[in-house]
Amino acid sequence: GEDVEQSLFLSVREGDSSVINCTYTDSSSTYLYWYKQEPGAGLQLLTYIFSNMDMKQDQRLTVLLNKKDKHLSLRIADTQTGDSAIYFCAERKPGGYNKLIFGAGTRLAVHP
Amino acid sequence: SAVISQKPSRDICQRGTSLTIQCQVDSQVTMMFWYRQQPGQSLTLIATANQGSEATYESGFVIDKFPISRPNLTFSTLTVSNMSPEDSSIYLCSVAGTGSDQPQHFGDGTRLSIL
C-alpha cells in the first residue's frame, strides 16, 4: 500500500513497557523516525534509525527495524504518565529531497 | 537542535480572509518545510520552502492558495489565502540541516480555526 500504517490507540499501565508498531511503504526509504506530539504542541523528534540498522537503543527507547517486512517498532520501557501522547512513525523517501511520509499516529494512554 | 518559533500560535479567522504564519529559526538551516495537520489526522507536506527561489509544492497544494516566502536561511512565511472552514488545521514548520542524515525538527505549530 501507499500509506504508513499504525494502530490508532494503545493503553498501558504505568511501569509496564509500551510497544508501538508501524508498517512503512518503501523498502528503499533511508531513515525511519519516531516523533512524539503532546496536546497543544508540535512534534518532538524522539529517535530515528538508518535503514541498514536492525536496532537502536536510547535510554528507555528501543527501535527495532525489520527491513524485509518493512516493519518498525518503538518500545518504551517503564512507561510513565508523561509518555502519554500521540506517536508518529515517519519514513524518509530516498533522494536528496528529505521528504517524510507520516503515519496516522498512535495515541498512547498510560494509566495507574 | 535548532530552536524554531512560529507565530501566531493560534488564530480564529473569518472565511474569505488570509493569514500569514511566520517561522523563525535561531540558526541558519538549509531546508525548511511547511506541513498541514488536519483535525485528528497525520501530517501532510504542503511544500518545501527554498531560499531565494519559488517553493516546491506537493500534489494537491498550489501557490495561489499557499504562497510561501523564504527570504533568508532563518525565516519563512506561509500564507493561507481565501480561507474556508476546510482550512482549519494545525500548520507546522520544520527545518533540517545539510547532510543526508539530518532529521527534521518541528516548531510548535499554528492552530487555525476558520469560522
Coordinates of N, CA and C in Angstrom, one line a residue:
Chain A
G1 N 0.8 -1.2 0.0 CA 0.0 0.0 0.0 C 0.8 1.2 0.0
E2 N 0.2 2.4 -0.1 CA 0.9 3.7 -0.2 C 1.0 4.4 1.2
D3 N 0.3 3.8 2.2 CA 0.2 4.5 3.5 C 1.2 3.9 4.5
V4 N 1.7 4.8 5.3 CA 2.4 4.3 6.5 C 1.3 4.0 7.6
E5 N 1.3 2.8 8.1 CA 0.2 2.4 8.9 C 0.6 2.2 10.4
Q6 N -0.2 2.6 11.2 CA 0.0 2.5 12.7 C -1.4 2.1 13.3
S7 N -1.3 1.4 14.4 CA -2.5 1.2 15.2 C -2.9 2.6 15.8
L8 N -4.1 2.8 16.0 CA -4.5 4.2 16.4 C -4.4 4.4 17.9
F9 N -4.5 3.3 18.7 CA -4.6 3.5 20.2 C -3.9 2.4 20.9
L10 N -3.2 2.8 22.0 CA -2.6 1.8 22.9 C -2.8 2.3 24.3
S11 N -3.2 1.4 25.2 CA -3.3 1.7 26.6 C -2.4 0.8 27.4
V12 N -1.6 1.4 28.3 CA -0.7 0.6 29.1 C -0.7 1.1 30.6
R13 N -0.3 0.2 31.4 CA -0.3 0.5 32.8 C 1.1 1.2 33.1
E14 N 1.1 2.1 34.0 CA 2.3 2.8 34.4 C 3.3 1.8 34.9
G15 N 4.6 1.9 34.4 CA 5.6 1.0 34.8 C 5.8 -0.2 33.8
D16 N 4.8 -0.5 33.0 CA 4.9 -1.5 32.0 C 5.7 -1.0 30.8
S17 N 6.0 -1.9 29.9 CA 6.6 -1.5 28.6 C 5.5 -1.2 27.6
S18 N 5.7 -0.3 26.7 CA 4.8 0.0 25.6 C 5.5 -0.3 24.3
V19 N 4.8 -0.9 23.4 CA 5.3 -1.2 22.1 C 4.4 -0.7 21.0
I20 N 4.9 0.3 20.2 CA 4.1 0.9 19.2 C 4.7 0.4 17.9
N21 N 3.8 -0.1 17.0 CA 4.2 -0.7 15.7 C 3.8 0.2 14.5
C22 N 4.6 0.0 13.5 CA 4.4 0.8 12.3 C 4.8 0.0 11.1
T23 N 4.1 0.0 10.0 CA 4.4 -0.6 8.8 C 4.6 0.5 7.7
Y24 N 5.8 0.6 7.1 CA 6.0 1.6 6.1 C 6.0 1.1 4.7
T25 N 6.1 2.0 3.7 CA 5.7 1.6 2.4 C 6.9 1.3 1.4
D26 N 8.0 1.9 1.7 CA 9.1 1.9 0.7 C 10.3 1.2 1.2
S27 N 10.7 0.1 0.6 CA 11.9 -0.6 1.1 C 13.2 0.1 0.9
S28 N 13.1 1.1 0.0 CA 14.3 1.9 -0.2 C 14.4 3.2 0.6
S29 N 13.4 3.4 1.5 CA 13.4 4.5 2.4 C 14.7 4.5 3.2
T30 N 15.3 5.7 3.4 CA 16.7 5.7 4.0 C 16.7 5.8 5.5
Y31 N 15.7 6.5 6.1 CA 15.7 6.7 7.5 C 14.2 6.5 8.0
L32 N 14.1 6.0 9.2 CA 12.7 5.9 9.8 C 12.8 6.6 11.1
Y33 N 11.7 7.4 11.4 CA 11.7 8.3 12.5 C 10.5 8.0 13.4
W34 N 10.7 8.3 14.7 CA 9.6 8.4 15.7 C 9.5 9.8 16.3
Y35 N 8.3 10.4 16.1 CA 8.0 11.7 16.7 C 7.0 11.5 17.8
K36 N 7.0 12.5 18.7 CA 6.0 12.5 19.8 C 5.3 13.8 19.8
Q37 N 4.0 13.8 19.9 CA 3.2 15.0 19.9 C 2.3 15.1 21.2
E38 N 2.6 16.0 22.1 CA 1.8 16.2 23.2 C 0.7 17.2 22.9
P39 N -0.4 17.2 23.7 CA -1.5 18.1 23.4 C -1.1 19.5 23.3
G40 N -1.5 20.2 22.2 CA -1.2 21.6 22.1 C 0.2 21.9 21.6
A41 N 1.0 20.8 21.3 CA 2.4 21.1 21.0 C 2.7 20.6 19.6
G42 N 3.9 20.9 19.1 CA 4.3 20.5 17.8 C 4.9 19.1 18.0
L43 N 5.7 18.6 17.0 CA 6.3 17.3 17.0 C 7.7 17.3 17.6
Q44 N 7.9 16.4 18.5 CA 9.3 16.3 19.1 C 9.9 15.1 18.5
L45 N 11.1 15.2 18.0 CA 11.8 14.1 17.5 C 12.3 13.2 18.6
L46 N 11.9 12.0 18.7 CA 12.3 11.1 19.7 C 13.6 10.3 19.4
T47 N 13.5 9.7 18.2 CA 14.7 8.9 17.8 C 14.5 8.6 16.3
Y48 N 15.6 8.1 15.7 CA 15.5 7.7 14.3 C 16.5 6.6 14.0
I49 N 16.3 5.9 13.0 CA 17.2 4.8 12.7 C 17.5 4.7 11.2
F50 N 18.7 4.5 10.9 CA 19.1 4.4 9.5 C 18.7 3.0 9.0
S51 N 18.4 2.9 7.7 CA 17.7 1.7 7.2 C 18.6 0.5 7.2
N52 N 20.0 0.7 7.4 CA 20.8 -0.5 7.4 C 21.1 -1.1 8.8
M53 N 20.3 -0.5 9.8 CA 20.4 -1.0 11.1 C 19.2 -1.8 11.5
D54 N 19.4 -2.7 12.5 CA 18.3 -3.5 12.9 C 17.7 -3.0 14.2
M55 N 18.5 -2.3 15.0 CA 18.1 -1.9 16.3 C 18.9 -0.6 16.7
K56 N 18.2 0.2 17.5 CA 18.8 1.3 18.1 C 18.2 1.5 19.5
Q57 N 19.1 1.7 20.5 CA 18.6 1.9 21.8 C 19.1 3.3 22.3
D58 N 18.2 4.0 23.0 CA 18.4 5.3 23.5 C 17.7 5.4 24.8
Q59 N 18.4 5.2 25.9 CA 17.8 5.2 27.3 C 16.5 4.3 27.3
R60 N 15.4 4.8 27.6 CA 14.2 4.0 27.7 C 13.6 3.5 26.4
L61 N 14.1 4.1 25.3 CA 13.6 3.8 24.0 C 14.4 2.8 23.2
T62 N 13.7 1.8 22.6 CA 14.4 0.8 21.7 C 13.6 0.8 20.4
V63 N 14.3 1.0 19.3 CA 13.7 0.9 18.0 C 14.2 -0.4 17.3
L64 N 13.2 -1.1 16.8 CA 13.5 -2.3 16.0 C 13.1 -2.1 14.6
L65 N 13.9 -2.5 13.7 CA 13.6 -2.4 12.3 C 13.7 -3.7 11.6
N66 N 12.7 -4.1 10.9 CA 12.6 -5.3 10.1 C 12.5 -4.8 8.7
K67 N 13.6 -4.7 8.0 CA 13.5 -4.1 6.6 C 12.8 -5.0 5.6
K68 N 12.9 -6.3 5.8 CA 12.3 -7.3 4.9 C 10.8 -7.1 5.0
D69 N 10.2 -7.0 6.2 CA 8.8 -6.8 6.3 C 8.4 -5.4 6.3
K70 N 9.3 -4.4 6.2 CA 9.0 -3.0 6.3 C 8.2 -2.7 7.6
H71 N 8.8 -3.2 8.7 CA 8.1 -3.0 10.0 C 9.1 -2.4 11.0
L72 N 8.5 -1.4 11.6 CA 9.3 -0.6 12.6 C 8.5 -0.6 13.9
S73 N 9.2 -0.7 15.0 CA 8.6 -0.6 16.3 C 9.3 0.3 17.3
L74 N 8.6 0.8 18.2 CA 9.2 1.7 19.2 C 8.8 1.1 20.6
R75 N 9.7 0.7 21.4 CA 9.5 0.2 22.7 C 9.9 1.2 23.7
I76 N 8.9 1.5 24.6 CA 9.2 2.5 25.7 C 9.2 1.6 27.0
A77 N 10.4 1.5 27.6 CA 10.5 0.8 28.9 C 10.0 1.7 30.0
D78 N 9.4 1.0 31.1 CA 9.0 1.7 32.3 C 8.2 2.9 31.9
T79 N 7.1 2.7 31.2 CA 6.2 3.8 30.7 C 5.7 4.6 31.9
Q80 N 5.8 5.9 31.7 CA 5.3 6.9 32.7 C 4.1 7.7 32.2
T81 N 3.4 8.4 33.1 CA 2.3 9.1 32.7 C 2.7 10.3 31.7
G82 N 3.9 10.7 31.9 CA 4.4 11.8 31.0 C 4.6 11.3 29.5
D83 N 4.6 10.0 29.3 CA 4.7 9.4 28.0 C 3.4 9.4 27.2
S84 N 2.3 9.8 27.9 CA 1.0 9.9 27.2 C 1.1 10.9 26.1
A85 N 0.8 10.5 24.9 CA 1.0 11.4 23.8 C 0.6 10.7 22.5
I86 N 0.7 11.3 21.4 CA 0.5 10.7 20.1 C 1.9 10.5 19.5
Y87 N 2.1 9.3 19.0 CA 3.4 8.9 18.5 C 3.3 8.7 17.0
F88 N 4.1 9.4 16.2 CA 4.1 9.3 14.8 C 5.3 8.6 14.3
C89 N 5.1 7.6 13.4 CA 6.1 7.0 12.6 C 6.2 7.7 11.3
A90 N 7.4 7.9 10.8 CA 7.6 8.5 9.5 C 8.8 7.9 8.8
E91 N 8.6 7.8 7.4 CA 9.7 7.3 6.6 C 10.2 8.4 5.7
R92 N 11.5 8.3 5.5 CA 12.1 9.3 4.6 C 12.4 8.7 3.2
K93 N 11.8 9.3 2.2 CA 11.9 8.7 0.9 C 13.4 8.9 0.4
P94 N 13.8 8.0 -0.5 CA 15.2 8.2 -1.0 C 15.4 9.4 -1.8
G95 N 16.6 9.8 -2.0 CA 16.9 11.0 -2.7 C 17.2 12.2 -1.8
G96 N 17.7 13.3 -2.4 CA 18.1 14.4 -1.6 C 17.0 15.3 -1.1
Y97 N 15.8 14.9 -1.3 CA 14.6 15.8 -1.1 C 14.2 15.9 0.4
N98 N 14.6 14.8 1.2 CA 14.2 14.8 2.6 C 12.7 14.9 2.8
K99 N 12.0 14.2 2.0 CA 10.5 14.1 2.1 C 10.1 13.1 3.1
L100 N 9.3 13.4 4.1 CA 8.8 12.5 5.1 C 7.4 12.1 4.8
I101 N 7.1 10.8 5.0 CA 5.7 10.4 4.9 C 5.3 9.9 6.3
F102 N 4.3 10.4 6.9 CA 3.9 10.1 8.2 C 2.7 9.1 8.3
G103 N 2.8 8.3 9.4 CA 1.6 7.5 9.7 C 0.6 8.4 10.4
A104 N -0.6 7.7 10.7 CA -1.7 8.5 11.3 C -1.5 8.8 12.8
G105 N -0.5 8.1 13.4 CA -0.2 8.4 14.8 C -0.9 7.4 15.7
T106 N -0.2 7.0 16.8 CA -0.8 6.1 17.8 C -0.9 6.9 19.1
R107 N -2.1 6.9 19.6 CA -2.3 7.6 20.8 C -2.1 6.6 22.0
L108 N -1.1 7.0 22.8 CA -0.7 6.2 23.9 C -1.3 6.8 25.2
A109 N -2.0 5.9 25.9 CA -2.6 6.4 27.2 C -2.0 5.5 28.3
V110 N -1.5 6.2 29.3 CA -0.8 5.5 30.4 C -1.7 5.7 31.6
H111 N -2.1 4.6 32.2 CA -3.0 4.7 33.4 C -2.3 4.0 34.6
P112 N -2.7 4.5 35.8 CA -2.0 4.0 37.0 C -2.4 2.5 37.3
Chain B
S1 N 19.7 20.9 18.9 CA 18.9 21.2 17.7 C 18.5 22.6 17.7
A2 N 18.1 23.1 16.5 CA 17.6 24.5 16.3 C 16.4 24.8 17.1
V3 N 16.3 26.0 17.5 CA 15.0 26.5 18.2 C 14.2 27.1 17.1
I4 N 12.9 26.6 17.0 CA 12.0 27.1 15.9 C 10.8 27.8 16.6
S5 N 10.6 29.0 16.1 CA 9.5 29.8 16.7 C 8.4 30.0 15.6
Q6 N 7.2 29.7 15.9 CA 6.1 30.0 14.9 C 5.2 31.1 15.5
K7 N 4.7 32.0 14.7 CA 3.8 33.0 15.1 C 2.7 33.1 14.0
P8 N 1.4 33.3 14.4 CA 0.9 33.2 15.7 C 0.8 31.7 16.2
S9 N 0.6 31.5 17.4 CA 0.5 30.1 17.9 C -0.9 29.6 17.6
R10 N -1.9 30.5 17.6 CA -3.2 30.1 17.2 C -4.0 31.4 16.7
D11 N -5.0 31.1 16.0 CA -5.9 32.3 15.5 C -7.2 31.7 15.1
I12 N -8.2 32.6 15.2 CA -9.5 32.4 14.7 C -9.8 33.4 13.6
C13 N -10.1 33.0 12.4 CA -10.3 33.9 11.3 C -11.6 33.7 10.6
Q14 N -12.0 34.7 9.9 CA -13.2 34.7 9.2 C -13.0 34.1 7.8
R15 N -14.0 33.4 7.3 CA -13.8 32.9 5.9 C -13.6 34.0 4.9
G16 N -12.8 33.7 3.9 CA -12.5 34.6 2.9 C -11.3 35.5 3.1
T17 N -10.8 35.5 4.4 CA -9.6 36.3 4.7 C -8.4 35.4 4.5
S18 N -7.2 36.1 4.7 CA -5.9 35.4 4.6 C -5.1 35.6 5.8
L19 N -4.3 34.6 6.1 CA -3.4 34.7 7.3 C -2.0 34.3 6.9
T20 N -1.0 35.1 7.4 CA 0.4 34.7 7.2 C 1.0 34.2 8.5
I21 N 1.6 33.0 8.4 CA 2.2 32.4 9.5 C 3.8 32.5 9.3
Q22 N 4.4 32.9 10.4 CA 5.9 33.1 10.4 C 6.6 31.9 11.0
C23 N 7.8 31.6 10.5 CA 8.6 30.6 11.1 C 10.0 31.2 11.2
Q24 N 10.5 31.3 12.4 CA 11.9 31.8 12.6 C 12.7 30.8 13.3
V25 N 14.0 30.6 12.8 CA 14.9 29.6 13.4 C 16.1 30.4 13.9
D26 N 16.7 29.9 15.0 CA 17.7 30.6 15.7 C 19.1 30.3 15.0
S27 N 19.1 29.6 14.0 CA 20.4 29.3 13.3 C 20.1 29.1 11.8
Q28 N 21.1 29.2 11.0 CA 20.8 29.0 9.5 C 20.6 27.6 9.2
V29 N 19.6 27.3 8.4 CA 19.3 25.9 8.1 C 19.1 25.9 6.6
T30 N 19.4 24.7 6.0 CA 19.4 24.5 4.6 C 17.9 24.4 4.1
M31 N 17.2 23.5 4.8 CA 15.8 23.2 4.3 C 14.8 23.6 5.3
M32 N 13.7 24.2 4.8 CA 12.5 24.5 5.6 C 11.3 23.9 4.9
F33 N 10.4 23.4 5.7 CA 9.2 22.8 5.2 C 7.9 23.3 5.9
W34 N 6.8 23.2 5.2 CA 5.5 23.5 5.8 C 4.6 22.3 5.6
Y35 N 4.0 22.0 6.8 CA 3.0 20.8 6.8 C 1.7 21.3 7.3
R36 N 0.7 20.5 7.0 CA -0.7 20.7 7.5 C -1.1 19.4 8.3
Q37 N -1.7 19.7 9.4 CA -2.2 18.6 10.2 C -3.7 18.9 10.4
Q38 N -4.6 18.2 9.7 CA -6.0 18.4 9.8 C -6.5 17.7 11.1
P39 N -7.6 18.2 11.7 CA -8.0 17.6 13.0 C -8.0 16.1 13.1
G40 N -7.3 15.6 14.0 CA -7.3 14.2 14.2 C -6.5 13.4 13.2
Q41 N -5.8 14.1 12.4 CA -5.1 13.4 11.2 C -3.6 13.5 11.4
S42 N -2.9 12.9 10.4 CA -1.5 12.9 10.4 C -1.0 14.2 9.7
L43 N 0.3 14.3 9.5 CA 0.9 15.4 8.8 C 1.0 15.2 7.3
T44 N 0.7 16.3 6.6 CA 0.8 16.2 5.1 C 1.7 17.4 4.7
L45 N 2.7 17.1 3.9 CA 3.7 18.1 3.4 C 3.0 19.0 2.4
I46 N 3.0 20.3 2.7 CA 2.5 21.3 1.7 C 3.5 21.6 0.7
A47 N 4.7 22.0 1.2 CA 5.7 22.5 0.3 C 7.1 22.6 1.0
T48 N 8.1 22.6 0.2 CA 9.5 22.9 0.7 C 9.8 24.3 0.3
A49 N 10.2 25.1 1.3 CA 10.5 26.5 1.1 C 12.0 26.6 0.7
N50 N 12.2 27.1 -0.4 CA 13.6 27.2 -1.0 C 14.1 28.6 -0.8
Q51 N 15.3 28.8 -0.3 CA 15.8 30.1 -0.1 C 16.2 30.7 -1.5
G52 N 15.6 31.9 -1.8 CA 15.9 32.6 -3.0 C 15.2 32.1 -4.2
S53 N 14.3 31.2 -4.1 CA 13.6 30.7 -5.3 C 12.2 30.3 -4.9
E54 N 11.4 29.9 -5.8 CA 10.0 29.6 -5.6 C 9.9 28.2 -4.8
A55 N 8.9 28.1 -3.9 CA 8.8 26.9 -3.2 C 8.4 25.7 -4.1
T56 N 8.7 24.5 -3.6 CA 8.3 23.3 -4.3 C 7.1 22.7 -3.7
Y57 N 6.0 22.7 -4.4 CA 4.7 22.3 -3.8 C 4.4 20.8 -4.1
E58 N 3.7 20.2 -3.1 CA 3.3 18.8 -3.2 C 2.0 18.8 -4.0
S59 N 1.7 17.6 -4.5 CA 0.5 17.4 -5.2 C -0.7 17.7 -4.3
G60 N -1.6 18.5 -4.9 CA -2.8 18.9 -4.2 C -2.7 20.3 -3.5
F61 N -1.5 20.9 -3.6 CA -1.3 22.2 -3.0 C -0.7 23.2 -4.1
V62 N -1.3 24.4 -4.1 CA -0.9 25.3 -5.1 C -0.4 26.6 -4.5
I63 N 0.4 27.3 -5.3 CA 1.0 28.6 -4.8 C -0.1 29.7 -4.6
D64 N -1.1 29.7 -5.3 CA -2.1 30.7 -5.2 C -2.9 30.6 -3.8
K65 N -3.0 29.4 -3.4 CA -3.7 29.1 -2.1 C -2.7 29.2 -0.9
F66 N -1.5 28.8 -1.1 CA -0.5 28.7 0.0 C 0.8 29.4 -0.5
P67 N 0.8 30.7 -0.7 CA 2.1 31.3 -1.1 C 3.1 31.3 0.1
I68 N 4.3 31.0 -0.3 CA 5.4 30.8 0.7 C 6.5 31.8 0.3
S69 N 7.1 32.4 1.3 CA 8.3 33.1 1.1 C 9.5 32.5 1.9
R70 N 10.7 32.7 1.5 CA 11.9 32.3 2.2 C 13.0 33.3 1.8
P71 N 13.0 34.4 2.5 CA 14.0 35.5 2.1 C 15.4 35.2 2.5
N72 N 15.6 34.3 3.6 CA 16.9 34.0 4.0 C 17.0 32.6 4.7
L73 N 18.1 32.3 5.3 CA 18.2 30.9 5.8 C 17.7 30.7 7.2
T74 N 17.0 31.7 7.7 CA 16.5 31.6 9.1 C 15.0 31.9 9.2
F75 N 14.4 32.2 8.1 CA 13.0 32.7 8.1 C 12.2 32.3 6.9
S76 N 10.9 31.9 7.2 CA 10.0 31.6 6.1 C 8.6 32.0 6.6
T77 N 7.7 32.3 5.6 CA 6.3 32.5 5.9 C 5.4 31.7 5.0
L78 N 4.3 31.3 5.5 CA 3.3 30.6 4.8 C 2.0 31.4 4.9
T79 N 1.4 31.7 3.8 CA 0.1 32.4 3.8 C -1.0 31.4 3.4
V80 N -2.1 31.4 4.2 CA -3.2 30.6 3.8 C -4.3 31.6 3.3
S81 N -4.6 31.5 2.0 CA -5.3 32.6 1.3 C -6.8 32.2 1.2
N82 N -7.6 33.2 1.2 CA -9.1 33.0 0.9 C -9.6 31.8 1.7
M83 N -9.5 31.9 3.0 CA -9.7 30.7 3.9 C -11.2 30.3 4.0
S84 N -11.4 29.0 4.1 CA -12.7 28.4 4.3 C -12.6 27.5 5.5
P85 N -13.7 27.0 6.1 CA -13.6 26.1 7.2 C -12.8 24.9 7.0
E86 N -12.7 24.5 5.8 CA -11.8 23.3 5.5 C -10.3 23.5 5.7
D87 N -10.0 24.8 5.8 CA -8.6 25.1 6.1 C -8.3 25.1 7.6
S88 N -9.2 24.8 8.4 CA -9.0 24.7 9.9 C -8.1 23.5 10.1
S89 N -6.9 23.8 10.6 CA -5.8 22.8 10.8 C -4.8 23.4 11.7
I90 N -3.8 22.5 12.0 CA -2.5 23.0 12.6 C -1.5 23.0 11.4
Y91 N -0.9 24.2 11.3 CA 0.2 24.3 10.3 C 1.5 24.3 11.0
L92 N 2.4 23.5 10.5 CA 3.7 23.3 11.2 C 4.8 23.6 10.2
C93 N 5.8 24.2 10.8 CA 7.1 24.5 10.1 C 8.1 23.5 10.6
S94 N 8.9 23.0 9.7 CA 10.0 22.1 10.1 C 11.3 22.5 9.4
V95 N 12.4 22.2 10.0 CA 13.7 22.5 9.4 C 14.6 21.3 9.5
A96 N 15.6 21.3 8.6 CA 16.6 20.3 8.5 C 17.9 20.9 8.0
G97 N 19.0 20.4 8.5 CA 20.3 20.8 8.1 C 20.8 20.1 6.9
T98 N 22.0 20.5 6.4 CA 22.6 19.9 5.3 C 23.1 18.5 5.7
G99 N 23.0 17.6 4.8 CA 23.5 16.2 5.1 C 22.4 15.2 5.0
S100 N 22.7 14.1 4.5 CA 21.6 13.1 4.3 C 21.1 12.5 5.6
D101 N 21.8 12.7 6.7 CA 21.4 12.1 7.9 C 20.7 13.1 8.9
Q102 N 20.4 14.3 8.4 CA 19.9 15.3 9.2 C 18.3 15.2 9.3
P103 N 17.8 14.9 10.6 CA 16.4 14.8 10.7 C 15.7 16.1 10.7
Q104 N 14.4 16.1 10.5 CA 13.6 17.3 10.6 C 13.2 17.6 12.0
H105 N 13.2 18.9 12.4 CA 12.8 19.3 13.7 C 11.6 20.3 13.5
F106 N 10.6 20.2 14.3 CA 9.4 21.0 14.1 C 9.2 22.1 15.1
G107 N 8.5 23.1 14.7 CA 8.0 24.1 15.6 C 6.8 23.6 16.3
D108 N 6.2 24.5 17.1 CA 5.0 24.1 17.9 C 3.7 24.2 17.1
G109 N 3.8 24.8 15.9 CA 2.6 24.8 15.1 C 1.7 26.0 15.3
T110 N 0.9 26.3 14.3 CA -0.1 27.3 14.4 C -1.5 26.7 14.3
R111 N -2.3 26.9 15.3 CA -3.6 26.3 15.3 C -4.6 27.3 14.8
L112 N -5.2 26.9 13.6 CA -6.0 27.9 12.9 C -7.4 27.4 12.8
S113 N -8.4 28.2 13.2 CA -9.8 27.9 13.1 C -10.5 28.9 12.2
I114 N -11.3 28.5 11.3 CA -12.0 29.4 10.3 C -13.5 29.3 10.6
L115 N -14.0 30.5 10.8 CA -15.5 30.5 11.1 C -16.3 30.7 9.9

